[in-house]
JSON list of C-alpha atoms and ligand atoms in Angstrom, two decimals:
[
{"chain": "A", "resi": 1, "resn": "MET", "atom": "CA", "xyz": [-82.02, -3.47, 10.19]},
{"chain": "A", "resi": 2, "resn": "GLN", "atom": "CA", "xyz": [-81.10, -6.44, 8.05]},
{"chain": "A", "resi": 3, "resn": "ASN", "atom": "CA", "xyz": [-79.40, -4.14, 5.57]},
{"chain": "A", "resi": 4, "resn": "LYS", "atom": "CA", "xyz": [-77.47, -2.40, 8.31]},
{"chain": "A", "resi": 5, "resn": "GLN", "atom": "CA", "xyz": [-76.29, -5.71, 9.70]},
{"chain": "A", "resi": 6, "resn": "ASN", "atom": "CA", "xyz": [-75.21, -6.89, 6.28]},
{"chain": "A", "resi": 7, "resn": "ARG", "atom": "CA", "xyz": [-73.41, -3.63, 5.67]},
{"chain": "A", "resi": 8, "resn": "ARG", "atom": "CA", "xyz": [-71.61, -3.80, 8.99]},
{"chain": "A", "resi": 9, "resn": "ALA", "atom": "CA", "xyz": [-70.66, -7.44, 8.46]},
{"chain": "A", "resi": 10, "resn": "PHE", "atom": "CA", "xyz": [-69.36, -6.54, 5.00]},
{"chain": "A", "resi": 11, "resn": "ILE", "atom": "CA", "xyz": [-67.20, -3.77, 6.41]},
{"chain": "A", "resi": 12, "resn": "ALA", "atom": "CA", "xyz": [-65.89, -5.94, 9.24]},
{"chain": "A", "resi": 13, "resn": "ASN", "atom": "CA", "xyz": [-65.07, -8.74, 6.82]},
{"chain": "A", "resi": 14, "resn": "THR", "atom": "CA", "xyz": [-63.46, -6.33, 4.38]},
{"chain": "A", "resi": 15, "resn": "GLY", "atom": "CA", "xyz": [-61.15, -5.22, 7.18]},
{"chain": "A", "resi": 16, "resn": "LYS", "atom": "CA", "xyz": [-60.21, -8.78, 8.00]},
{"chain": "A", "resi": 17, "resn": "ALA", "atom": "CA", "xyz": [-59.73, -9.57, 4.33]},
{"chain": "A", "resi": 18, "resn": "ALA", "atom": "CA", "xyz": [-57.48, -6.55, 3.94]},
{"chain": "A", "resi": 19, "resn": "ILE", "atom": "CA", "xyz": [-55.29, -7.84, 6.71]},
{"chain": "A", "resi": 20, "resn": "ALA", "atom": "CA", "xyz": [-55.38, -11.42, 5.41]},
{"chain": "A", "resi": 21, "resn": "THR", "atom": "CA", "xyz": [-54.45, -10.41, 1.88]},
{"chain": "A", "resi": 22, "resn": "GLY", "atom": "CA", "xyz": [-51.72, -8.04, 2.94]},
{"chain": "A", "resi": 23, "resn": "ILE", "atom": "CA", "xyz": [-53.32, -4.81, 1.72]},
{"chain": "A", "resi": 24, "resn": "SER", "atom": "CA", "xyz": [-51.36, -1.93, 3.16]},
{"chain": "A", "resi": 25, "resn": "LEU", "atom": "CA", "xyz": [-52.27, -1.43, 6.79]},
{"chain": "A", "resi": 26, "resn": "SER", "atom": "CA", "xyz": [-52.12, 2.28, 6.17]},
{"chain": "A", "resi": 27, "resn": "VAL", "atom": "CA", "xyz": [-55.59, 2.13, 4.60]},
{"chain": "A", "resi": 28, "resn": "LEU", "atom": "CA", "xyz": [-57.13, 0.77, 7.78]},
{"chain": "A", "resi": 29, "resn": "PRO", "atom": "CA", "xyz": [-57.15, 3.95, 9.88]},
{"chain": "A", "resi": 30, "resn": "ALA", "atom": "CA", "xyz": [-59.11, 5.59, 7.06]},
{"chain": "A", "resi": 31, "resn": "MET", "atom": "CA", "xyz": [-61.63, 2.76, 7.23]},
{"chain": "A", "resi": 32, "resn": "ALA", "atom": "CA", "xyz": [-61.94, 3.16, 10.98]},
{"chain": "A", "resi": 33, "resn": "LYS", "atom": "CA", "xyz": [-64.31, 6.07, 10.77]},
{"chain": "A", "resi": 34, "resn": "SER", "atom": "CA", "xyz": [-66.66, 3.93, 8.71]},
{"chain": "A", "resi": 35, "resn": "PHE", "atom": "CA", "xyz": [-67.30, 1.70, 11.69]},
{"chain": "A", "resi": 36, "resn": "VAL", "atom": "CA", "xyz": [-68.60, 4.69, 13.58]},
{"chain": "A", "resi": 37, "resn": "GLY", "atom": "CA", "xyz": [-70.62, 5.96, 10.64]},
{"chain": "A", "resi": 38, "resn": "PHE", "atom": "CA", "xyz": [-72.39, 2.63, 10.13]},
{"chain": "A", "resi": 39, "resn": "ALA", "atom": "CA", "xyz": [-72.75, 1.80, 13.79]},
{"chain": "A", "resi": 40, "resn": "PRO", "atom": "CA", "xyz": [-76.32, 0.60, 14.26]},
{"chain": "A", "resi": 41, "resn": "ASN", "atom": "CA", "xyz": [-76.19, 1.52, 17.93]},
{"chain": "A", "resi": 42, "resn": "PRO", "atom": "CA", "xyz": [-73.65, 3.97, 19.38]},
{"chain": "A", "resi": 43, "resn": "PHE", "atom": "CA", "xyz": [-74.39, 2.57, 22.84]},
{"chain": "A", "resi": 44, "resn": "ALA", "atom": "CA", "xyz": [-73.05, -0.86, 21.82]},
{"chain": "A", "resi": 45, "resn": "GLN", "atom": "CA", "xyz": [-69.44, -1.93, 21.44]},
{"chain": "A", "resi": 46, "resn": "GLN", "atom": "CA", "xyz": [-68.27, -1.73, 17.83]},
{"chain": "A", "resi": 47, "resn": "PRO", "atom": "CA", "xyz": [-65.74, -4.01, 16.14]},
{"chain": "A", "resi": 48, "resn": "LEU", "atom": "CA", "xyz": [-62.14, -3.07, 16.88]},
{"chain": "A", "resi": 49, "resn": "PRO", "atom": "CA", "xyz": [-60.90, -1.42, 13.65]},
{"chain": "A", "resi": 50, "resn": "TYR", "atom": "CA", "xyz": [-57.67, -3.48, 13.62]},
{"chain": "A", "resi": 51, "resn": "GLU", "atom": "CA", "xyz": [-56.32, -6.77, 14.97]},
{"chain": "A", "resi": 52, "resn": "TYR", "atom": "CA", "xyz": [-55.23, -7.07, 18.60]},
{"chain": "A", "resi": 53, "resn": "LYS", "atom": "CA", "xyz": [-51.59, -7.31, 17.49]},
{"chain": "A", "resi": 54, "resn": "ALA", "atom": "CA", "xyz": [-51.78, -4.35, 15.07]},
{"chain": "A", "resi": 55, "resn": "LEU", "atom": "CA", "xyz": [-50.30, -1.83, 17.52]},
{"chain": "A", "resi": 56, "resn": "GLU", "atom": "CA", "xyz": [-47.32, -3.94, 18.55]},
{"chain": "A", "resi": 57, "resn": "PRO", "atom": "CA", "xyz": [-44.70, -3.34, 19.79]},
{"chain": "A", "resi": 58, "resn": "ILE", "atom": "CA", "xyz": [-46.17, -0.18, 21.35]},
{"chain": "A", "resi": 59, "resn": "ILE", "atom": "CA", "xyz": [-49.34, -1.87, 22.66]},
{"chain": "A", "resi": 60, "resn": "ASP", "atom": "CA", "xyz": [-48.94, -5.65, 23.01]},
{"chain": "A", "resi": 61, "resn": "ALA", "atom": "CA", "xyz": [-51.67, -7.96, 21.70]},
{"chain": "A", "resi": 62, "resn": "MET", "atom": "CA", "xyz": [-52.60, -9.37, 25.11]},
{"chain": "A", "resi": 63, "resn": "THR", "atom": "CA", "xyz": [-53.14, -5.89, 26.55]},
{"chain": "A", "resi": 64, "resn": "MET", "atom": "CA", "xyz": [-55.31, -4.99, 23.56]},
{"chain": "A", "resi": 65, "resn": "GLU", "atom": "CA", "xyz": [-57.33, -8.20, 23.83]},
{"chain": "A", "resi": 66, "resn": "ILE", "atom": "CA", "xyz": [-57.99, -7.87, 27.57]},
{"chain": "A", "resi": 67, "resn": "HIS", "atom": "CA", "xyz": [-58.64, -4.14, 27.26]},
{"chain": "A", "resi": 68, "resn": "TYR", "atom": "CA", "xyz": [-61.15, -4.51, 24.40]},
{"chain": "A", "resi": 69, "resn": "SER", "atom": "CA", "xyz": [-62.81, -7.85, 25.16]},
{"chain": "A", "resi": 70, "resn": "LYS", "atom": "CA", "xyz": [-62.92, -7.60, 28.96]},
{"chain": "A", "resi": 71, "resn": "HIS", "atom": "CA", "xyz": [-62.66, -4.02, 30.26]},
{"chain": "A", "resi": 72, "resn": "ALA", "atom": "CA", "xyz": [-64.37, -2.13, 27.43]},
{"chain": "A", "resi": 73, "resn": "ALA", "atom": "CA", "xyz": [-66.90, -4.92, 26.79]},
{"chain": "A", "resi": 74, "resn": "THR", "atom": "CA", "xyz": [-67.92, -4.73, 30.44]},
{"chain": "A", "resi": 75, "resn": "TYR", "atom": "CA", "xyz": [-68.54, -0.99, 30.21]},
{"chain": "A", "resi": 76, "resn": "ALA", "atom": "CA", "xyz": [-70.78, -1.60, 27.18]},
{"chain": "A", "resi": 77, "resn": "LYS", "atom": "CA", "xyz": [-72.67, -4.40, 28.96]},
{"chain": "A", "resi": 78, "resn": "ASN", "atom": "CA", "xyz": [-73.20, -2.31, 32.10]},
{"chain": "A", "resi": 79, "resn": "LEU", "atom": "CA", "xyz": [-74.22, 0.68, 29.98]},
{"chain": "A", "resi": 80, "resn": "ALA", "atom": "CA", "xyz": [-76.91, -1.43, 28.31]},
{"chain": "A", "resi": 81, "resn": "GLU", "atom": "CA", "xyz": [-78.25, -2.41, 31.74]},
{"chain": "A", "resi": 82, "resn": "ALA", "atom": "CA", "xyz": [-78.24, 1.19, 32.92]},
{"chain": "A", "resi": 83, "resn": "CYS", "atom": "CA", "xyz": [-80.07, 2.34, 29.77]},
{"chain": "A", "resi": 84, "resn": "VAL", "atom": "CA", "xyz": [-82.84, -0.20, 30.41]},
{"chain": "A", "resi": 85, "resn": "ALA", "atom": "CA", "xyz": [-83.09, 0.69, 34.09]},
{"chain": "A", "resi": 86, "resn": "GLU", "atom": "CA", "xyz": [-83.08, 4.44, 33.46]},
{"chain": "A", "resi": 87, "resn": "LYS", "atom": "CA", "xyz": [-85.23, 4.35, 30.33]},
{"chain": "A", "resi": 88, "resn": "VAL", "atom": "CA", "xyz": [-82.75, 5.71, 27.80]},
{"chain": "A", "resi": 89, "resn": "ALA", "atom": "CA", "xyz": [-84.08, 4.89, 24.32]},
{"chain": "A", "resi": 90, "resn": "THR", "atom": "CA", "xyz": [-80.81, 3.89, 22.68]},
{"chain": "A", "resi": 91, "resn": "ASP", "atom": "CA", "xyz": [-82.35, 3.67, 19.21]},
{"chain": "A", "resi": 92, "resn": "HIS", "atom": "CA", "xyz": [-83.10, 7.37, 19.03]},
{"chain": "A", "resi": 93, "resn": "THR", "atom": "CA", "xyz": [-80.93, 9.07, 21.65]},
{"chain": "A", "resi": 94, "resn": "ALA", "atom": "CA", "xyz": [-77.52, 10.58, 20.93]},
{"chain": "A", "resi": 95, "resn": "ILE", "atom": "CA", "xyz": [-75.00, 9.19, 23.40]},
{"chain": "A", "resi": 96, "resn": "GLU", "atom": "CA", "xyz": [-73.56, 12.70, 23.68]},
{"chain": "A", "resi": 97, "resn": "GLU", "atom": "CA", "xyz": [-76.90, 13.91, 25.02]},
{"chain": "A", "resi": 98, "resn": "VAL", "atom": "CA", "xyz": [-76.72, 11.44, 27.88]},
{"chain": "A", "resi": 99, "resn": "LEU", "atom": "CA", "xyz": [-73.17, 12.57, 28.63]},
{"chain": "A", "resi": 100, "resn": "HIS", "atom": "CA", "xyz": [-74.17, 16.27, 28.53]},
{"chain": "A", "resi": 101, "resn": "ASN", "atom": "CA", "xyz": [-76.83, 15.52, 31.18]},
{"chain": "A", "resi": 102, "resn": "ILE", "atom": "CA", "xyz": [-74.97, 12.85, 33.14]},
{"chain": "A", "resi": 103, "resn": "SER", "atom": "CA", "xyz": [-75.68, 14.51, 36.52]},
{"chain": "A", "resi": 104, "resn": "LYS", "atom": "CA", "xyz": [-79.32, 13.45, 36.08]},
{"chain": "A", "resi": 105, "resn": "TYR", "atom": "CA", "xyz": [-78.41, 9.77, 35.90]},
{"chain": "A", "resi": 106, "resn": "SER", "atom": "CA", "xyz": [-76.97, 7.16, 38.28]},
{"chain": "A", "resi": 107, "resn": "GLY", "atom": "CA", "xyz": [-73.35, 6.56, 39.13]},
{"chain": "A", "resi": 108, "resn": "LYS", "atom": "CA", "xyz": [-73.59, 3.35, 37.11]},
{"chain": "A", "resi": 109, "resn": "MET", "atom": "CA", "xyz": [-74.61, 5.36, 34.03]},
{"chain": "A", "resi": 110, "resn": "ARG", "atom": "CA", "xyz": [-71.82, 7.90, 34.61]},
{"chain": "A", "resi": 111, "resn": "ASN", "atom": "CA", "xyz": [-69.10, 5.27, 34.94]},
{"chain": "A", "resi": 112, "resn": "ASN", "atom": "CA", "xyz": [-70.25, 3.07, 32.08]},
{"chain": "A", "resi": 113, "resn": "CYS", "atom": "CA", "xyz": [-71.53, 5.61, 29.55]},
{"chain": "A", "resi": 114, "resn": "GLY", "atom": "CA", "xyz": [-68.23, 7.43, 30.02]},
{"chain": "A", "resi": 115, "resn": "GLY", "atom": "CA", "xyz": [-66.26, 4.19, 29.95]},
{"chain": "A", "resi": 116, "resn": "HIS", "atom": "CA", "xyz": [-67.95, 3.01, 26.76]},
{"chain": "A", "resi": 117, "resn": "TYR", "atom": "CA", "xyz": [-67.73, 6.36, 24.92]},
{"chain": "A", "resi": 118, "resn": "ASN", "atom": "CA", "xyz": [-64.11, 6.93, 25.95]},
{"chain": "A", "resi": 119, "resn": "HIS", "atom": "CA", "xyz": [-62.93, 3.52, 24.75]},
{"chain": "A", "resi": 120, "resn": "GLU", "atom": "CA", "xyz": [-64.79, 3.70, 21.43]},
{"chain": "A", "resi": 121, "resn": "LEU", "atom": "CA", "xyz": [-63.02, 7.01, 20.82]},
{"chain": "A", "resi": 122, "resn": "PHE", "atom": "CA", "xyz": [-59.68, 5.67, 22.05]},
{"chain": "A", "resi": 123, "resn": "TRP", "atom": "CA", "xyz": [-59.64, 2.73, 19.58]},
{"chain": "A", "resi": 124, "resn": "GLN", "atom": "CA", "xyz": [-60.29, 5.11, 16.70]},
{"chain": "A", "resi": 125, "resn": "CYS", "atom": "CA", "xyz": [-57.57, 7.51, 17.86]},
{"chain": "A", "resi": 126, "resn": "MET", "atom": "CA", "xyz": [-54.99, 4.75, 17.35]},
{"chain": "A", "resi": 127, "resn": "GLY", "atom": "CA", "xyz": [-53.76, 2.83, 14.33]},
{"chain": "A", "resi": 128, "resn": "PRO", "atom": "CA", "xyz": [-50.80, 0.75, 13.18]},
{"chain": "A", "resi": 129, "resn": "ALA", "atom": "CA", "xyz": [-47.53, 2.50, 13.99]},
{"chain": "A", "resi": 130, "resn": "SER", "atom": "CA", "xyz": [-46.86, 5.33, 11.62]},
{"chain": "A", "resi": 131, "resn": "GLY", "atom": "CA", "xyz": [-44.91, 7.96, 13.49]},
{"chain": "A", "resi": 132, "resn": "ALA", "atom": "CA", "xyz": [-47.14, 10.42, 11.63]},
{"chain": "A", "resi": 133, "resn": "LYS", "atom": "CA", "xyz": [-47.81, 13.99, 12.67]},
{"chain": "A", "resi": 134, "resn": "PRO", "atom": "CA", "xyz": [-50.94, 16.10, 12.36]},
{"chain": "A", "resi": 135, "resn": "GLU", "atom": "CA", "xyz": [-51.31, 17.94, 9.07]},
{"chain": "A", "resi": 136, "resn": "GLY", "atom": "CA", "xyz": [-53.44, 20.70, 7.58]},
{"chain": "A", "resi": 137, "resn": "LYS", "atom": "CA", "xyz": [-55.86, 22.71, 9.69]},
{"chain": "A", "resi": 138, "resn": "LEU", "atom": "CA", "xyz": [-55.26, 20.69, 12.83]},
{"chain": "A", "resi": 139, "resn": "ALA", "atom": "CA", "xyz": [-51.48, 21.12, 12.59]},
{"chain": "A", "resi": 140, "resn": "ALA", "atom": "CA", "xyz": [-51.96, 24.87, 12.19]},
{"chain": "A", "resi": 141, "resn": "ALA", "atom": "CA", "xyz": [-54.36, 25.03, 15.14]},
{"chain": "A", "resi": 142, "resn": "ILE", "atom": "CA", "xyz": [-51.95, 23.08, 17.35]},
{"chain": "A", "resi": 143, "resn": "ASP", "atom": "CA", "xyz": [-49.08, 25.40, 16.43]},
{"chain": "A", "resi": 144, "resn": "GLN", "atom": "CA", "xyz": [-51.23, 28.45, 17.11]},
{"chain": "A", "resi": 145, "resn": "SER", "atom": "CA", "xyz": [-52.55, 27.13, 20.45]},
{"chain": "A", "resi": 146, "resn": "PHE", "atom": "CA", "xyz": [-49.44, 25.56, 21.93]},
{"chain": "A", "resi": 147, "resn": "GLY", "atom": "CA", "xyz": [-46.51, 27.09, 20.03]},
{"chain": "A", "resi": 148, "resn": "SER", "atom": "CA", "xyz": [-45.37, 23.89, 18.31]},
{"chain": "A", "resi": 149, "resn": "PHE", "atom": "CA", "xyz": [-46.23, 20.20, 17.94]},
{"chain": "A", "resi": 150, "resn": "ASP", "atom": "CA", "xyz": [-43.46, 19.30, 20.40]},
{"chain": "A", "resi": 151, "resn": "ALA", "atom": "CA", "xyz": [-44.77, 21.79, 22.96]},
{"chain": "A", "resi": 152, "resn": "PHE", "atom": "CA", "xyz": [-48.26, 20.31, 22.50]},
{"chain": "A", "resi": 153, "resn": "LYS", "atom": "CA", "xyz": [-46.92, 16.78, 23.05]},
{"chain": "A", "resi": 154, "resn": "THR", "atom": "CA", "xyz": [-45.11, 17.84, 26.21]},
{"chain": "A", "resi": 155, "resn": "GLN", "atom": "CA", "xyz": [-48.22, 19.49, 27.66]},
{"chain": "A", "resi": 156, "resn": "PHE", "atom": "CA", "xyz": [-50.48, 16.55, 26.75]},
{"chain": "A", "resi": 157, "resn": "THR", "atom": "CA", "xyz": [-47.96, 14.05, 28.12]},
{"chain": "A", "resi": 158, "resn": "ASP", "atom": "CA", "xyz": [-47.79, 16.01, 31.38]},
{"chain": "A", "resi": 159, "resn": "ALA", "atom": "CA", "xyz": [-51.61, 15.95, 31.62]},
{"chain": "A", "resi": 160, "resn": "GLY", "atom": "CA", "xyz": [-51.53, 12.15, 31.38]},
{"chain": "A", "resi": 161, "resn": "LYS", "atom": "CA", "xyz": [-48.57, 11.73, 33.73]},
{"chain": "A", "resi": 162, "resn": "SER", "atom": "CA", "xyz": [-50.01, 14.00, 36.42]},
{"chain": "A", "resi": 163, "resn": "ARG", "atom": "CA", "xyz": [-53.54, 12.54, 36.46]},
{"chain": "A", "resi": 164, "resn": "PHE", "atom": "CA", "xyz": [-53.57, 10.94, 39.92]},
{"chain": "A", "resi": 165, "resn": "GLY", "atom": "CA", "xyz": [-54.95, 7.40, 39.95]},
{"chain": "A", "resi": 166, "resn": "SER", "atom": "CA", "xyz": [-57.04, 6.38, 36.94]},
{"chain": "A", "resi": 167, "resn": "GLY", "atom": "CA", "xyz": [-58.34, 8.63, 34.19]},
{"chain": "A", "resi": 168, "resn": "TRP", "atom": "CA", "xyz": [-57.86, 10.15, 30.78]},
{"chain": "A", "resi": 169, "resn": "ALA", "atom": "CA", "xyz": [-55.84, 12.89, 29.07]},
{"chain": "A", "resi": 170, "resn": "TRP", "atom": "CA", "xyz": [-57.67, 14.89, 26.41]},
{"chain": "A", "resi": 171, "resn": "LEU", "atom": "CA", "xyz": [-57.31, 17.35, 23.59]},
{"chain": "A", "resi": 172, "resn": "VAL", "atom": "CA", "xyz": [-60.64, 19.14, 23.28]},
{"chain": "A", "resi": 173, "resn": "ILE", "atom": "CA", "xyz": [-62.23, 21.99, 21.38]},
{"chain": "A", "resi": 174, "resn": "ASN", "atom": "CA", "xyz": [-63.98, 24.21, 23.91]},
{"chain": "A", "resi": 175, "resn": "ALA", "atom": "CA", "xyz": [-67.02, 26.46, 23.49]},
{"chain": "A", "resi": 176, "resn": "ASP", "atom": "CA", "xyz": [-64.77, 29.28, 22.23]},
{"chain": "A", "resi": 177, "resn": "LYS", "atom": "CA", "xyz": [-63.46, 26.95, 19.48]},
{"chain": "A", "resi": 178, "resn": "LYS", "atom": "CA", "xyz": [-60.06, 26.87, 21.19]},
{"chain": "A", "resi": 179, "resn": "LEU", "atom": "CA", "xyz": [-57.92, 23.77, 21.57]},
{"chain": "A", "resi": 180, "resn": "VAL", "atom": "CA", "xyz": [-57.40, 22.88, 25.22]},
{"chain": "A", "resi": 181, "resn": "ILE", "atom": "CA", "xyz": [-55.46, 20.09, 26.95]},
{"chain": "A", "resi": 182, "resn": "GLY", "atom": "CA", "xyz": [-56.63, 18.59, 30.22]},
{"chain": "A", "resi": 183, "resn": "SER", "atom": "CA", "xyz": [-57.53, 15.39, 32.04]},
{"chain": "A", "resi": 184, "resn": "THR", "atom": "CA", "xyz": [-60.49, 13.79, 33.79]},
{"chain": "A", "resi": 185, "resn": "PRO", "atom": "CA", "xyz": [-60.67, 11.22, 36.61]},
{"chain": "A", "resi": 186, "resn": "ASN", "atom": "CA", "xyz": [-62.06, 7.69, 36.35]},
{"chain": "A", "resi": 187, "resn": "GLN", "atom": "CA", "xyz": [-64.31, 7.36, 33.25]},
{"chain": "A", "resi": 188, "resn": "ASP", "atom": "CA", "xyz": [-65.48, 10.97, 33.19]},
{"chain": "A", "resi": 189, "resn": "ASN", "atom": "CA", "xyz": [-65.00, 12.92, 29.97]},
{"chain": "A", "resi": 190, "resn": "PRO", "atom": "CA", "xyz": [-65.18, 16.55, 28.80]},
{"chain": "A", "resi": 191, "resn": "LEU", "atom": "CA", "xyz": [-68.72, 16.14, 27.42]},
{"chain": "A", "resi": 192, "resn": "MET", "atom": "CA", "xyz": [-70.11, 15.58, 30.91]},
{"chain": "A", "resi": 193, "resn": "ASP", "atom": "CA", "xyz": [-71.84, 18.40, 32.75]},
{"chain": "A", "resi": 194, "resn": "VAL", "atom": "CA", "xyz": [-69.99, 17.32, 35.90]},
{"chain": "A", "resi": 195, "resn": "SER", "atom": "CA", "xyz": [-66.54, 17.69, 34.34]},
{"chain": "A", "resi": 196, "resn": "ASP", "atom": "CA", "xyz": [-64.19, 20.59, 35.16]},
{"chain": "A", "resi": 197, "resn": "LEU", "atom": "CA", "xyz": [-62.66, 20.20, 31.70]},
{"chain": "A", "resi": 198, "resn": "LYS", "atom": "CA", "xyz": [-65.34, 20.91, 29.11]},
{"chain": "A", "resi": 199, "resn": "GLY", "atom": "CA", "xyz": [-65.41, 20.63, 25.33]},
{"chain": "A", "resi": 200, "resn": "SER", "atom": "CA", "xyz": [-65.61, 18.18, 22.46]},
{"chain": "A", "resi": 201, "resn": "PRO", "atom": "CA", "xyz": [-62.82, 15.60, 22.69]},
{"chain": "A", "resi": 202, "resn": "ILE", "atom": "CA", "xyz": [-60.83, 15.03, 19.51]},
{"chain": "A", "resi": 203, "resn": "LEU", "atom": "CA", "xyz": [-58.01, 12.95, 21.05]},
{"chain": "A", "resi": 204, "resn": "GLY", "atom": "CA", "xyz": [-58.14, 10.84, 24.21]},
{"chain": "A", "resi": 205, "resn": "LEU", "atom": "CA", "xyz": [-55.53, 8.79, 26.05]},
{"chain": "A", "resi": 206, "resn": "ASP", "atom": "CA", "xyz": [-56.44, 6.09, 28.55]},
{"chain": "A", "resi": 207, "resn": "VAL", "atom": "CA", "xyz": [-54.03, 6.26, 31.51]},
{"chain": "A", "resi": 208, "resn": "TRP", "atom": "CA", "xyz": [-55.70, 3.55, 33.59]},
{"chain": "A", "resi": 209, "resn": "GLU", "atom": "CA", "xyz": [-53.13, 0.93, 34.59]},
{"chain": "A", "resi": 210, "resn": "HIS", "atom": "CA", "xyz": [-55.11, -1.72, 32.66]},
{"chain": "A", "resi": 211, "resn": "ALA", "atom": "CA", "xyz": [-54.11, 0.12, 29.46]},
{"chain": "A", "resi": 212, "resn": "TYR", "atom": "CA", "xyz": [-50.38, -0.42, 29.94]},
{"chain": "A", "resi": 213, "resn": "TYR", "atom": "CA", "xyz": [-49.45, -2.47, 33.02]},
{"chain": "A", "resi": 214, "resn": "LEU", "atom": "CA", "xyz": [-48.54, -5.78, 31.30]},
{"chain": "A", "resi": 215, "resn": "LYS", "atom": "CA", "xyz": [-45.84, -4.14, 29.18]},
{"chain": "A", "resi": 216, "resn": "TYR", "atom": "CA", "xyz": [-44.92, -0.96, 31.03]},
{"chain": "A", "resi": 217, "resn": "GLN", "atom": "CA", "xyz": [-45.75, -1.94, 34.65]},
{"chain": "A", "resi": 218, "resn": "ASN", "atom": "CA", "xyz": [-45.61, 1.22, 36.80]},
{"chain": "A", "resi": 219, "resn": "LYS", "atom": "CA", "xyz": [-43.89, 3.31, 34.11]},
{"chain": "A", "resi": 220, "resn": "ARG", "atom": "CA", "xyz": [-46.80, 5.38, 32.83]},
{"chain": "A", "resi": 221, "resn": "PRO", "atom": "CA", "xyz": [-44.49, 8.03, 31.27]},
{"chain": "A", "resi": 222, "resn": "ASP", "atom": "CA", "xyz": [-42.82, 5.34, 29.10]},
{"chain": "A", "resi": 223, "resn": "TYR", "atom": "CA", "xyz": [-46.25, 4.18, 27.91]},
{"chain": "A", "resi": 224, "resn": "ILE", "atom": "CA", "xyz": [-47.31, 7.71, 27.00]},
{"chain": "A", "resi": 225, "resn": "ASN", "atom": "CA", "xyz": [-44.06, 8.49, 25.20]},
{"chain": "A", "resi": 226, "resn": "ALA", "atom": "CA", "xyz": [-44.38, 5.29, 23.13]},
{"chain": "A", "resi": 227, "resn": "TRP", "atom": "CA", "xyz": [-48.11, 5.86, 22.49]},
{"chain": "A", "resi": 228, "resn": "TRP", "atom": "CA", "xyz": [-47.41, 8.88, 20.28]},
{"chain": "A", "resi": 229, "resn": "ASN", "atom": "CA", "xyz": [-46.20, 6.40, 17.64]},
{"chain": "A", "resi": 230, "resn": "VAL", "atom": "CA", "xyz": [-49.65, 4.85, 17.24]},
{"chain": "A", "resi": 231, "resn": "VAL", "atom": "CA", "xyz": [-51.82, 7.98, 17.21]},
{"chain": "A", "resi": 232, "resn": "ASN", "atom": "CA", "xyz": [-54.04, 7.94, 14.11]},
{"chain": "A", "resi": 233, "resn": "TRP", "atom": "CA", "xyz": [-53.71, 11.61, 13.20]},
{"chain": "A", "resi": 234, "resn": "ARG", "atom": "CA", "xyz": [-55.84, 11.18, 10.08]},
{"chain": "A", "resi": 235, "resn": "TYR", "atom": "CA", "xyz": [-58.80, 10.28, 12.33]},
{"chain": "A", "resi": 236, "resn": "VAL", "atom": "CA", "xyz": [-58.06, 13.10, 14.79]},
{"chain": "A", "resi": 237, "resn": "GLU", "atom": "CA", "xyz": [-57.92, 15.56, 11.88]},
{"chain": "A", "resi": 238, "resn": "LYS", "atom": "CA", "xyz": [-61.32, 14.39, 10.60]},
{"chain": "A", "resi": 239, "resn": "ARG", "atom": "CA", "xyz": [-62.80, 14.75, 14.06]},
{"chain": "A", "resi": 240, "resn": "PHE", "atom": "CA", "xyz": [-61.33, 18.24, 14.41]},
{"chain": "A", "resi": 241, "resn": "GLU", "atom": "CA", "xyz": [-62.65, 19.33, 11.02]},
{"chain": "A", "resi": 242, "resn": "SER", "atom": "CA", "xyz": [-66.11, 17.90, 11.72]},
{"chain": "A", "resi": 243, "resn": "LEU", "atom": "CA", "xyz": [-66.65, 20.11, 14.78]},
{"chain": "B", "resi": 1, "resn": "MN3", "atom": "MN1", "xyz": [-59.35, 1.45, 29.50]}
]
């Protein structure tokens, strides 16, 4: 445990040092996956893989700070409580297994296990503005599934825009190994047995108002259109290729 903590602290400090010393921010998205790999507990909130201001002007620093340190932190705290109450052994249980069987747990577990998992994925799916596009196998799969990258973006954007109330838009790989776009309400996600949309999520977009209201107010479509500029396609590609 001590080694893991030291390792994690080293990685976190390396990230801060990289920012402080002006090392190209483009290396940071590549480091992001490391936080997941070394996470001592996937049920706990991990360090944000960039500074609150790193996604400006697309996502303003105050929105990032409130989103990460208040909203997402609360999901993690409530998830920890639910795990104790419902006897989930977080040291040797895959969080995906809880999500796959979420109908067997409480509403508190559903809301907060989903909320925690979704946000941890969301932070990794973003990085300092790059305007990049998917490459390699993922780019080919997107072209094959949706016709073109632009057609994919339009369909995904529509999924986010048309989700009534609060929820998430997703790009998932389904059981037939096909790429599918869809959305889920509240903090549900496509890993849950209760979800209409099913599959392994490789890209997720938070369309709750708390994700964009300070800067975009009621204009969710403007937020989604801008968000494409901070998608960390290198991370999404790794996720796609790992499944
Ligand atoms: Mn959120």
